[in-house]
């Protein structure tokens, strides 16, 4: 029997395709299944085709959405046209009977026409087609009618009685119709063991939760796909804990406001994607120079310029690594899973306060937006490390106006004084400055201050930042990051190849020491990433200087790799280097 | 606290006679008269000769980047509404690169005072035209004289929804002190535009020129400062060349009044520990 | 040329019923009525649902980046003043990220027409508050309803020195066509703000809502459209909810009139070859 | 006898120190001398100490200003205090008698007090002190009184009769006084051969001239040190040829306006420095994606953030090389001399049009602002290559609206149609697009378009971009760029070491092929640059992968290297690797 089941739901954008998928995923997860979805959509509101693929499993979290489907539920023609070639030989196509079918597409495949639109129109309105879909898919996936009705009531309970009634009528009719025409898919014959408590969320949501847990209480941002949900979620959560979001006039203002708030003592963040990130270069430099801790999320999409706002890419990396004009210390974290989105965000705030510099959490579109069932992230009180703050003794002992905010210390870190703290008044400036924070361009001071700022984060180079899986086989290591990790892992589990697997969680400062060890240990390191230049590979080469050890595999067409492609890559590169 | 207690002992790098000196003194004097605890005063500035002002204050001062004093200032105020936040910068800072922030900060109406140190020229870059330079003004980038119409800060402020707008003149320091005090006391965003001659790069709009052209708003005005269109008219009729409180709307709610949550919780000082109960509450939506 | 000759055959990706359709049709109809040669028409837009408009025109179209349609449009106009340049974009594009460019483009008064496709929401990002959203407006970033005061585009335009300002409504297409034509014919910068309902993310400011709230400027106004303060008053009294030509100043000189050199020499078409004589002239200052 | 003579003039900022230096340089250049100056100033208008050091030579262009002075002319105390330790043992200090002298400073040195202020006050106004200085220095450098009077008349002729008369009175008195107290420096005893015609300018001016010659007729910019002079000069020159400058509201607008103008057919440029460059990241990406040719000057200063606006650094390189978010083709040129500032700017416009991408001319503060006497750049009609433009035939033959602006071609370059051209109407967008310029995010199209844009500039990697000097010794090559080149060259000429010397003129695309040849040829390549990370060395390592061949020498305290320091570096690194 299959390990998992993959369902594709497709239709016109705006028809509720995504929300239908999410409802189904939630209901399945409640029954104990694990799910993971991937959306394909375009940067338009309505009218274009959109589809969501959902992989469902019983035993453990899904690493990657399959590229071959067990079932397609098509609400429009394009969904068939675009996806039929990915239907498994034994797969089933369900489709609205209103769709004109080209025999060629379905030749030799099982396909069942369903009166999705007809039922919706008859018992409600045409746009309730997605409720017909739920009725039919509910049957296929083995729900009782009662559970489905609960789902629909949950979704439409607050839309008025008429709407709810009509939806229920549509649901019932569709469910009954399905009962007579389609049977439950065998995958759903046995139920999963209801072992663990679960959650469902997207990467942006995990980041928002992590931020609140870390004590973040301020976010300034400007909407942009695929980062907006971070602010949307904080706008919902902050009222519960006493925090504030501000939608600013642009990204330049968003990061400047974040800096102001953080300077005044609140843990603060902003979130954006490529085009906004470029505009935030100014603020990154200011935070770097003034040593103000801030957290910035970059949910990468395909660039350059406006690029492809709804497509996957990991091409901001070089830019984030090499910063804006001039040089300053910064930290770049790269989560690969929802759990890491959560944990690294908590970490990010501690690192920002500890090292007094900008911390960038770099994700990618698939990680940011894909809904996934995970085992519950249970509560554990986070360590909140606000870093060095000036003690009252120090402030009282320094002469009036003599607080040395930028004191030259062994490790480069100096104590902050938060506005409102008596005796801590000082100057902050984006100009080069002396220990008091006053402008100074004396060469010795400049050198000392540059060294101070740069050396702050140097110790991190010695610390691990790459997470390995495998048996330390010693031949080949596949290294990746972000949403590609799940796919790589799945491919690795399937090939059973004698290679190892790693994801990089901290890109800056690069874990140079660990990398060097790995280079001693492995014959080859194969870096897989979604961009043109092989940006991570380039950075590794630059910092470790062993390019002969590193092979770069890239893709830059807006799609991630499929499991099969990853398997093929593994195969090929194990061959070529034997 | 005396006025001098608000200084930090540094000698400003400004040219002798620069109008900005008087603004610095006025701000320090106002702080002294209002007896603002120095640790509760945050002074944020942009880049320009003007921008250096924050660096001469004994306060929490933040010399940000060109044009961004207001976003930084708003961040500070949002974090800790107990602070008295004063932003300051040049005409280029506020009406060229910072125009958008100026308009939106006015619109948000947070309880911040913004002082525009207007010399109608870019002083720090050694003499370039500014968006408020008069027509015909010759600078290094307009060697034949500027031909564009200048922006009118007063009209722009009022159109953006300013609840307090005043104009002062560096050479009328006593009035300026009063205006700044009124501005700080006003519960909402207050903009004080100060005619602050650049003795080095603006040989047209000199102290003398302003003495000849500036009128007293109170003497010229036909309507009350709370009359919106009347204030517009005042600005139009004097071509912006008047001093005093031009417009004040005491009924418009400030950001802090509109967003009660900001007033109730001081974000900067709240306890960040999270209880399990709150965690369960915030993760509720994601549980299955 | 017929109206359809100004289309490029692409089906707009807009939602059925989106107000932006009517603006596209109006622009095409205006072009047809004015018989503008398609190669002489440059349409520049920003990013947003609105920003897609340039992509449906058979013209030289430039879909720039979020908020920057006006700087790009000005560059085009400066390069080749013979072109008819129309910029268009959303309320977020023009009054959030692009505020500063809007203000300064108005101030420069180049002979460009700028159409703001105002739906009081961010459509393309799927429903976020805009600086012109009304108070109480619920969006994904303002789940409890927006509390900030909206910007008033009309007041802002007039304060920035607009020489032509009009307001239209997507559902009043004939008026809109006339307004756009007036705007293009106006020799200077003209801003046409169009109430263009977003049927998907703005369930408050709907067609119906506008029908109930919009007044005709001509019917309400007490003064002539050339009366600056009168137009301000009109905007204040109608809370901006009126359509028609709100303000037009026929005496204000356009950029092209002020900067004669731009009119005299078409930069885009001039001969670039340099003679020795000119070289000697431009290097004169550096010779010893 | 000395090969050259170095004079330092120092005083309070605003006292006319720089203009005095420039007047003297001009007059000396007319007599046949070569000069080169270096300014030390702070980002304030008046009040701080400022000084200008001028090295004067007879036979050929000066490569680098000496760090030891033959003479100091001090108008204020700081000028003595800060510079005496750099006066040569046989050097002379001239100073205003009003200055209080600390015996320690002048111990054992020749120093002469002059009544500079007194004369100015007596015959004119105190601020005419700089005219006193000219009188005295004119004497020292061997001018006749008549020539000096001409100089002063040239400078003050248009300031009104009274001012001119007073200045002349001051000049005469000072000259006469000097005649009795100081003698002509022996260096000026013999005059240089008046061989060649000369010019005097700064890097920014050479760029402005180059731009006009190249046919640039539009510039949008926003003032910033040290780039403003480019716009200032174009504002003066454009009226002569029919061109236009616009000072925009900010840098974001400046580059967008440049793109618009260039799109509409004018050769267009902008110029800025670090903080503005970061803001222009957005426009670079837009130009990259839309394949709009633009030229951008980045006159680097010390960063990050506002940094040190009047100090030397070369730290924008990594940022320029790795661009904003996403990936696009761009070209980076790096002139090292005034002649190259001129020539590369002409080149830049041709490259921009040919490759339809942004071309960045990267300079540094010293190159941008240092006045220098050079041999006349004589007129030669420039080749103006506007790149591929759609022919009438093509436009007429394509169906209505069917002009393929982004046609996929062998070399990635497609013909443009300029607005106004009949039949060439098309779409331009920062979104990914198809050959017609219409938005498209199909994976195959995306890949084809990325490849198209990236491969355009690939041929440049094969072309040389490094200029060598020396005998191809085969052991060690010193490589640098920008203003450091002159210093390195001077050091090299003096050490007589058996090493070679190179400057890199094109940094992107990096001349990889040439570098590989050089790496075969030389044992070591020593890269000297002014930044913290050794950015050029990093880029070379990343692209060539032979880090063991590359040694990076950096400095980041806001000062360039002195000739002596360069000599020491040469010595040390030749030792260490022998
Ligand atoms: C992003 C950026 N662009 C340009 C500059 C250069 N710059 C410094 S101050 C200034 C303008 C100064 O004029 P203003 O704001 O009127 O202040 P003033 O010096 O006249 O007081 C400029 C353009 C900069 N620091 N940052
Ligand atoms: C620099 C940048 N920030 C954010 C975005 C995301 N974005 C795209 S359109 C848009 C706003 C759309 O609103 P509006 O301008 O009102 O146009 P509408 O879609 O409502 O027509 C935003 C924020 C972007 N493309 N670029
Ligand atoms: S240049 Fe002008 S603005 Fe700057 S300090 Fe001098 S007088 Fe003041
Ligand atoms: S989301 Fe709104 S603005 Fe966008 S196309 Fe749909 S209706 Fe129009
Ligand atoms: Mg100014
Ligand atoms: Mg909108």
mmCIF file of C-alpha atoms in Angstrom, chain C residues 45-195:
data_model
loop_
_atom_site.group_PDB
_atom_site.id
_atom_site.type_symbol
_atom_site.label_atom_id
_atom_site.label_comp_id
_atom_site.label_asym_id
_atom_site.label_seq_id
_atom_site.Cartn_x
_atom_site.Cartn_y
_atom_site.Cartn_z
ATOM 1 C CA UNK C 45 2.330 52.408 -14.302
ATOM 2 C CA UNK C 46 3.391 51.161 -10.890
ATOM 3 C CA UNK C 47 2.656 47.861 -9.175
ATOM 4 C CA UNK C 48 -0.793 46.840 -8.033
ATOM 5 C CA UNK C 49 -3.888 45.468 -9.739
ATOM 6 C CA UNK C 50 -4.095 48.992 -11.119
ATOM 7 C CA UNK C 51 -0.502 48.857 -12.327
ATOM 8 C CA UNK C 52 -1.428 46.208 -14.848
ATOM 9 C CA UNK C 53 -3.225 48.861 -16.905
ATOM 10 C CA UNK C 54 -0.174 49.762 -18.983
ATOM 11 C CA UNK C 55 0.091 46.146 -20.063
ATOM 12 C CA UNK C 56 -3.244 46.261 -21.848
ATOM 13 C CA UNK C 57 -2.475 49.253 -23.998
ATOM 14 C CA UNK C 58 -1.194 49.198 -27.514
ATOM 15 C CA UNK C 59 1.293 51.967 -26.805
ATOM 16 C CA UNK C 60 4.773 52.276 -25.411
ATOM 17 C CA UNK C 61 3.979 50.952 -21.986
ATOM 18 C CA UNK C 62 6.204 50.760 -18.949
ATOM 19 C CA UNK C 63 5.111 48.756 -15.932
ATOM 20 C CA UNK C 64 7.687 50.055 -13.499
ATOM 21 C CA UNK C 65 8.111 49.259 -9.805
ATOM 22 C CA UNK C 66 5.828 49.940 -6.871
ATOM 23 C CA UNK C 67 5.406 53.668 -6.394
ATOM 24 C CA UNK C 68 7.801 54.819 -9.104
ATOM 25 C CA UNK C 69 5.560 55.381 -12.098
ATOM 26 C CA UNK C 70 5.968 59.139 -11.853
ATOM 27 C CA UNK C 71 9.774 59.364 -11.807
ATOM 28 C CA UNK C 72 9.881 57.017 -14.801
ATOM 29 C CA UNK C 73 7.148 59.013 -16.563
ATOM 30 C CA UNK C 74 8.992 62.258 -15.943
ATOM 31 C CA UNK C 75 12.180 60.771 -17.355
ATOM 32 C CA UNK C 76 10.321 59.791 -20.501
ATOM 33 C CA UNK C 77 8.720 63.193 -20.873
ATOM 34 C CA UNK C 78 11.995 64.997 -20.304
ATOM 35 C CA UNK C 79 13.654 62.848 -22.922
ATOM 36 C CA UNK C 80 10.991 63.360 -25.526
ATOM 37 C CA UNK C 81 8.473 66.151 -24.920
ATOM 38 C CA UNK C 82 6.615 65.202 -28.100
ATOM 39 C CA UNK C 83 5.294 62.083 -26.427
ATOM 40 C CA UNK C 84 1.974 62.096 -24.648
ATOM 41 C CA UNK C 85 2.780 60.623 -21.283
ATOM 42 C CA UNK C 86 0.154 59.078 -19.040
ATOM 43 C CA UNK C 87 1.040 57.598 -15.669
ATOM 44 C CA UNK C 88 -1.367 55.423 -13.735
ATOM 45 C CA UNK C 89 -1.407 53.456 -10.531
ATOM 46 C CA UNK C 90 -3.226 52.581 -7.361
ATOM 47 C CA UNK C 91 -3.850 54.524 -4.191
ATOM 48 C CA UNK C 92 -1.123 52.573 -2.425
ATOM 49 C CA UNK C 93 1.231 53.200 -5.300
ATOM 50 C CA UNK C 94 0.632 56.937 -5.338
ATOM 51 C CA UNK C 95 -0.203 57.818 -1.747
ATOM 52 C CA UNK C 96 1.833 55.336 0.280
ATOM 53 C CA UNK C 97 5.174 54.299 -1.195
ATOM 54 C CA UNK C 98 4.998 56.929 -3.928
ATOM 55 C CA UNK C 99 3.805 59.907 -1.875
ATOM 56 C CA UNK C 100 6.992 61.862 -2.256
ATOM 57 C CA UNK C 101 7.130 61.352 -6.005
ATOM 58 C CA UNK C 102 3.493 62.381 -6.314
ATOM 59 C CA UNK C 103 4.101 65.611 -4.433
ATOM 60 C CA UNK C 104 7.229 66.485 -6.376
ATOM 61 C CA UNK C 105 5.828 65.521 -9.755
ATOM 62 C CA UNK C 106 2.893 67.815 -9.078
ATOM 63 C CA UNK C 107 5.282 70.574 -8.059
ATOM 64 C CA UNK C 108 7.367 70.233 -11.225
ATOM 65 C CA UNK C 109 4.233 70.537 -13.326
ATOM 66 C CA UNK C 110 5.439 68.645 -16.391
ATOM 67 C CA UNK C 111 2.865 68.027 -19.070
ATOM 68 C CA UNK C 112 1.955 64.559 -17.820
ATOM 69 C CA UNK C 113 -1.409 63.084 -16.894
ATOM 70 C CA UNK C 114 -1.527 60.955 -13.779
ATOM 71 C CA UNK C 115 -4.500 58.709 -13.142
ATOM 72 C CA UNK C 116 -4.863 57.405 -9.609
ATOM 73 C CA UNK C 117 -7.025 54.271 -9.650
ATOM 74 C CA UNK C 118 -8.288 54.604 -6.112
ATOM 75 C CA UNK C 119 -10.043 51.674 -4.476
ATOM 76 C CA UNK C 120 -9.005 52.615 -0.944
ATOM 77 C CA UNK C 121 -7.363 49.255 -0.456
ATOM 78 C CA UNK C 122 -4.364 47.234 -1.572
ATOM 79 C CA UNK C 123 -5.974 44.923 -4.079
ATOM 80 C CA UNK C 124 -3.012 43.016 -5.408
ATOM 81 C CA UNK C 125 -1.687 42.009 -2.001
ATOM 82 C CA UNK C 126 -5.153 40.673 -1.240
ATOM 83 C CA UNK C 127 -6.630 43.262 1.006
ATOM 84 C CA UNK C 128 -4.553 45.571 3.130
ATOM 85 C CA UNK C 129 -5.375 49.005 4.433
ATOM 86 C CA UNK C 130 -4.314 51.958 2.291
ATOM 87 C CA UNK C 131 -3.509 55.505 3.415
ATOM 88 C CA UNK C 132 -6.832 56.591 1.957
ATOM 89 C CA UNK C 133 -8.922 53.842 3.568
ATOM 90 C CA UNK C 134 -11.633 55.237 5.751
ATOM 91 C CA UNK C 135 -11.551 54.917 9.519
ATOM 92 C CA UNK C 136 -12.964 51.648 10.760
ATOM 93 C CA UNK C 137 -12.007 49.795 7.582
ATOM 94 C CA UNK C 138 -11.198 46.172 8.369
ATOM 95 C CA UNK C 139 -8.373 44.508 6.468
ATOM 96 C CA UNK C 140 -5.878 41.755 7.084
ATOM 97 C CA UNK C 141 -3.476 44.236 8.645
ATOM 98 C CA UNK C 142 -6.234 46.098 10.480
ATOM 99 C CA UNK C 143 -8.380 43.241 11.757
ATOM 100 C CA UNK C 144 -9.946 45.505 14.361
ATOM 101 C CA UNK C 145 -10.607 48.229 11.819
ATOM 102 C CA UNK C 146 -8.285 51.041 10.788
ATOM 103 C CA UNK C 147 -8.217 53.936 13.208
ATOM 104 C CA UNK C 148 -5.938 56.337 11.359
ATOM 105 C CA UNK C 149 -7.281 59.329 9.521
ATOM 106 C CA UNK C 150 -7.136 58.889 5.752
ATOM 107 C CA UNK C 151 -5.072 61.174 3.568
ATOM 108 C CA UNK C 152 -7.090 63.459 1.360
ATOM 109 C CA UNK C 153 -5.668 63.249 -2.156
ATOM 110 C CA UNK C 154 -7.360 66.422 -3.336
ATOM 111 C CA UNK C 155 -6.038 68.606 -0.568
ATOM 112 C CA UNK C 156 -2.601 67.086 -0.962
ATOM 113 C CA UNK C 157 -2.599 67.710 -4.702
ATOM 114 C CA UNK C 158 -3.669 71.298 -4.340
ATOM 115 C CA UNK C 159 -1.187 71.936 -1.549
ATOM 116 C CA UNK C 160 1.586 70.523 -3.723
ATOM 117 C CA UNK C 161 0.763 73.082 -6.383
ATOM 118 C CA UNK C 162 -1.383 71.076 -8.781
ATOM 119 C CA UNK C 163 -2.435 73.004 -11.843
ATOM 120 C CA UNK C 164 -5.152 70.492 -12.724
ATOM 121 C CA UNK C 165 -7.024 68.216 -10.367
ATOM 122 C CA UNK C 166 -10.128 66.194 -11.211
ATOM 123 C CA UNK C 167 -12.055 63.322 -9.703
ATOM 124 C CA UNK C 168 -13.989 60.656 -11.562
ATOM 125 C CA UNK C 169 -15.864 57.472 -10.848
ATOM 126 C CA UNK C 170 -15.482 54.200 -12.697
ATOM 127 C CA UNK C 171 -19.215 53.850 -13.044
ATOM 128 C CA UNK C 172 -19.521 57.268 -14.704
ATOM 129 C CA UNK C 173 -17.499 56.451 -17.740
ATOM 130 C CA UNK C 174 -18.579 59.242 -20.045
ATOM 131 C CA UNK C 175 -17.593 61.850 -17.465
ATOM 132 C CA UNK C 176 -14.363 60.004 -16.863
ATOM 133 C CA UNK C 177 -13.459 60.080 -20.525
ATOM 134 C CA UNK C 178 -14.025 63.801 -20.601
ATOM 135 C CA UNK C 179 -11.949 64.327 -17.497
ATOM 136 C CA UNK C 180 -9.065 62.321 -18.899
ATOM 137 C CA UNK C 181 -9.253 64.241 -22.134
ATOM 138 C CA UNK C 182 -9.268 67.549 -20.266
ATOM 139 C CA UNK C 183 -6.328 66.323 -18.261
ATOM 140 C CA UNK C 184 -4.286 65.325 -21.285
ATOM 141 C CA UNK C 185 -5.094 68.628 -22.952
ATOM 142 C CA UNK C 186 -4.111 70.619 -19.887
ATOM 143 C CA UNK C 187 -0.599 71.994 -20.464
ATOM 144 C CA UNK C 188 1.042 70.896 -17.227
ATOM 145 C CA UNK C 189 0.687 68.141 -14.670
ATOM 146 C CA UNK C 190 -2.842 66.877 -14.312
ATOM 147 C CA UNK C 191 -4.023 64.465 -11.691
ATOM 148 C CA UNK C 192 -7.239 62.538 -12.174
ATOM 149 C CA UNK C 193 -8.268 60.613 -9.106
ATOM 150 C CA UNK C 194 -10.772 57.912 -9.951
ATOM 151 C CA UNK C 195 -12.983 56.144 -7.437
#
